[in-house]
Structure formats: C-alpha cells, structure tokens
Coordinates of C-alpha atoms in Angstrom, one line a residue:
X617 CA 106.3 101.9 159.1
X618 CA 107.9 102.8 155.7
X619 CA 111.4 102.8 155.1
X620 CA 112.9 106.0 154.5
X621 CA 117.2 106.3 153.0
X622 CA 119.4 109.2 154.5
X623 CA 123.0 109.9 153.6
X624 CA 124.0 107.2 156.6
X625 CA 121.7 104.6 155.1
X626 CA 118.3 103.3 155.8
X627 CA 116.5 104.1 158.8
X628 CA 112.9 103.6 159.8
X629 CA 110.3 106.5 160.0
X630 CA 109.1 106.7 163.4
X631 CA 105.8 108.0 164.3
X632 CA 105.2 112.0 164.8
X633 CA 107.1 113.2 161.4
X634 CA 110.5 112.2 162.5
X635 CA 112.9 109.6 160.6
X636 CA 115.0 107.8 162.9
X637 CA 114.5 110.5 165.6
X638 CA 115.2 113.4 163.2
X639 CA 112.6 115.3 161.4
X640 CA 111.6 114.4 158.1
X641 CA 112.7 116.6 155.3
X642 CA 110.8 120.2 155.0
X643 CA 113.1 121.4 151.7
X644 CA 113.8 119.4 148.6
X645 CA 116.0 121.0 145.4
X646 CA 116.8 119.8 142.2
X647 CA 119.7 121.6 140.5
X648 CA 119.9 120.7 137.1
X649 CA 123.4 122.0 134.4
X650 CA 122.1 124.7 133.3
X651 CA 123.7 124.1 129.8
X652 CA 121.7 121.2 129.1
X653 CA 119.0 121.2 126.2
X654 CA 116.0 120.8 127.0
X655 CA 115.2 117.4 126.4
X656 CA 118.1 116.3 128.6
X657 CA 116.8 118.7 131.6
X658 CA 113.6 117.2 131.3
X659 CA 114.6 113.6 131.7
X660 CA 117.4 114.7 134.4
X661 CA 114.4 116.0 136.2
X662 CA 112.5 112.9 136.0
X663 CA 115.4 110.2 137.1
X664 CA 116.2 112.4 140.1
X665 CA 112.5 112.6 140.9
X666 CA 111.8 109.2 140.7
X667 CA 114.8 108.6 142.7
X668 CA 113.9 111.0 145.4
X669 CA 110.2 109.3 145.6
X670 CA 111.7 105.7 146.2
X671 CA 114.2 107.4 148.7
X672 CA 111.2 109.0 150.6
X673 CA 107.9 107.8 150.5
X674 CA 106.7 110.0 153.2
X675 CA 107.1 112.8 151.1
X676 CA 104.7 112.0 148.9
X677 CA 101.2 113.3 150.0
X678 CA 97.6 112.0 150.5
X679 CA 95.8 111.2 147.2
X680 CA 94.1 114.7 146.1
X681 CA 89.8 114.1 146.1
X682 CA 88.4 116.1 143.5
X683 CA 84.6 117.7 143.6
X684 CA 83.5 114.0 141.6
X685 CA 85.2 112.4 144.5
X686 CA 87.6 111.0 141.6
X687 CA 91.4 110.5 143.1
X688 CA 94.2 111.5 141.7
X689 CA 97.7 110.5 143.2
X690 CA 99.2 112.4 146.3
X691 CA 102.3 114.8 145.3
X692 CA 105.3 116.4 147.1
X693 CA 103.6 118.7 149.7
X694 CA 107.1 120.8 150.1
X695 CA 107.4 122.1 146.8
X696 CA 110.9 121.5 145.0
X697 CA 112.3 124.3 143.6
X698 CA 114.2 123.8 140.1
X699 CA 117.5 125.4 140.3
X700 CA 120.3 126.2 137.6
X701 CA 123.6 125.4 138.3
X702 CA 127.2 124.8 135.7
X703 CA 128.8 121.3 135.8
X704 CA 131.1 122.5 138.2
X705 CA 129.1 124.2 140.4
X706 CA 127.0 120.5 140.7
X707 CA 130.0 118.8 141.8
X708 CA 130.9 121.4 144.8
X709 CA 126.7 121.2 145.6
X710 CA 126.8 117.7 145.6
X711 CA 129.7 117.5 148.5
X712 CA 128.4 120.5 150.3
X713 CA 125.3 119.1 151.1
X714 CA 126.8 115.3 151.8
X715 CA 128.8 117.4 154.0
X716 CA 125.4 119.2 155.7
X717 CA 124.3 115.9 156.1
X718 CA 121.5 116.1 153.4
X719 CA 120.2 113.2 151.3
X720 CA 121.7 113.8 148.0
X721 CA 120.1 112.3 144.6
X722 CA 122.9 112.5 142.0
X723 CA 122.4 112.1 138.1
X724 CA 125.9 111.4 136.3
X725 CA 125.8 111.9 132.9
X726 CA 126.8 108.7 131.8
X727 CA 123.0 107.6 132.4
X728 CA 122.8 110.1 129.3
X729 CA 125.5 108.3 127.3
X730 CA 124.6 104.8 127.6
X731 CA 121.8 102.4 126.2
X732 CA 120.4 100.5 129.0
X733 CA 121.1 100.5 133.2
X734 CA 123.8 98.0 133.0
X735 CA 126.2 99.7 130.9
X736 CA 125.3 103.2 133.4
X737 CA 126.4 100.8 135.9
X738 CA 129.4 99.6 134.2
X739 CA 130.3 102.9 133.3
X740 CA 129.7 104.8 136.3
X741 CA 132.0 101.8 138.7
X742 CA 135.4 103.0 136.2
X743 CA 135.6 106.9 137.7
X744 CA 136.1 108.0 141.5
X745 CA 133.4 109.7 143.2
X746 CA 135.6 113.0 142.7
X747 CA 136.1 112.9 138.6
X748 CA 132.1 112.2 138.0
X749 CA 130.6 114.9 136.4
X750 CA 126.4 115.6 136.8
X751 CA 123.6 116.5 135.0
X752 CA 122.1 117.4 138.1
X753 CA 121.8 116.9 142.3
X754 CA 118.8 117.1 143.9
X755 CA 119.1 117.9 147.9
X756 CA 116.9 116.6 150.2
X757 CA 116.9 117.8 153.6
X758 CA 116.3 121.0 156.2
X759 CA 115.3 124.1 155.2
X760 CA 118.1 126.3 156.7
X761 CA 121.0 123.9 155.8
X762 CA 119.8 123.6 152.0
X763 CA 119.2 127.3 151.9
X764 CA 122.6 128.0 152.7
X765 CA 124.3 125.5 149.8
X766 CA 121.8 126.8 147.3
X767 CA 120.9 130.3 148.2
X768 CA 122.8 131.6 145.4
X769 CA 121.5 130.0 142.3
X770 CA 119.0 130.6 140.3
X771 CA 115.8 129.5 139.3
X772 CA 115.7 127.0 136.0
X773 CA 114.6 128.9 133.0

C-alpha cells in the first residue's frame, strides 16, 4: 500500500481506487499568476508538479512500452489542465478549494526570492497563512468540486 496526503493528512490507499475509503483524485489543476514571465511559470510549474507526484503516487501511471519494448516512465493519466489566474485570484483559489476539501499544492513566491530551501523555510514561517502571496496552486481532487472553483479561468498562454 502506498501512502497517499489529503488536506486532513496522510491516509493509506486502500484497494479498488479509493484513498482512505474516498475515491482517488479524477481532476488535477495547476493555476499559475498569470503575470509571471516565463521562466518563473515554468519552474512554478515544475515545484508544484513535483510536489503533487510525492503527495500522490497513485496518480502516476504504468510505465508507457514502446514498439522496441523500451520503457519510458508512467505519467499523470488525468491530464492537468494549466490555468491562468492574478495573485489575488490564487489566494481566494487556494481557500476555496481547502474549503471543498481538495488537496491543495501551494507555491509562495518566496521560493522565488530566496537562494536555497532553508531560507524559503525561514522565510515563509515570518507571514500568516492569510498575507502569503502565490505563484501558483495546484488543486487536486474531484472533478465536479474543482470544476466549480476553477470554471472561470482560463487556459495558460
């Protein structure tokens, strides 16, 4: 059994696609400010990926077995849309889908202002959850309960 983190902590994945007798994610989002250059989007995306593959391992599919029987690694079989969003608009995103009771990967953007991940640390432990600002959220979860926080936004250009 692997272990897989929700928003109430870690849980085990129990057989038959469910995590701690709920079913296992079907919708994964990554909203990203959509003032960022692109460089900065770009390595956003990649922390919050990371994150979210470490978070949930069961996401991650069955290696892919080309025609010269070479594997190549499994990937996300759900898709994860990339979504546009202002600073602003992260923050409220963030909370709505805490509040939904989705798993919620969360980028401040001191992890783009410091050197190394114990000043981000030291950093990050000086501001209350409600004054950190985010280079982007992604939202892990159900379908219909994402749909509804991000249905508005658009796709990342």
């Amino acid at each position: 059994m692997e272990t897989v983190f929700r928003p109430d902590g870690m849980v085990q994945q129990d057989a038959g696609g469910s995590v701690g007798g709920r079913e296992l994610p079907s919708r994964c989002v990554i909203v990203l400010d959509k003032d960022l250059p692109v460089g900065k989007l770009a390595n956003a995306a990649a922390v919050i990926a990371l994150t979210i593959g470490q978070r949930h391992p069961a996401l991650v599919g069955a290696p892919l077995v080309d025609a010269s029987g070479f594997a190549h690694p499994g990937l996300i079989p759900i898709g994860v849309a990339m979504l546009a969003a202002s600073g602003v608009e992260l923050q409220k995103l963030r909370a709505d889908a805490l509040a939904a009771g989705c798993d919620v990967v969360d980028f401040p953007v001191q992890g783009q202002m410091t050197k190394n991940y114990e000043e981000f640390q030291s950093a990050v432990v000086q501001i209350p959850v409600e004054s950190l600002q985010y280079l982007g959220v992604a939202l892990i979860g159900q379908k219909k309960s994402i749909a509804r926080i991000v249905g508005k936004l658009e796709l990342l250009a």
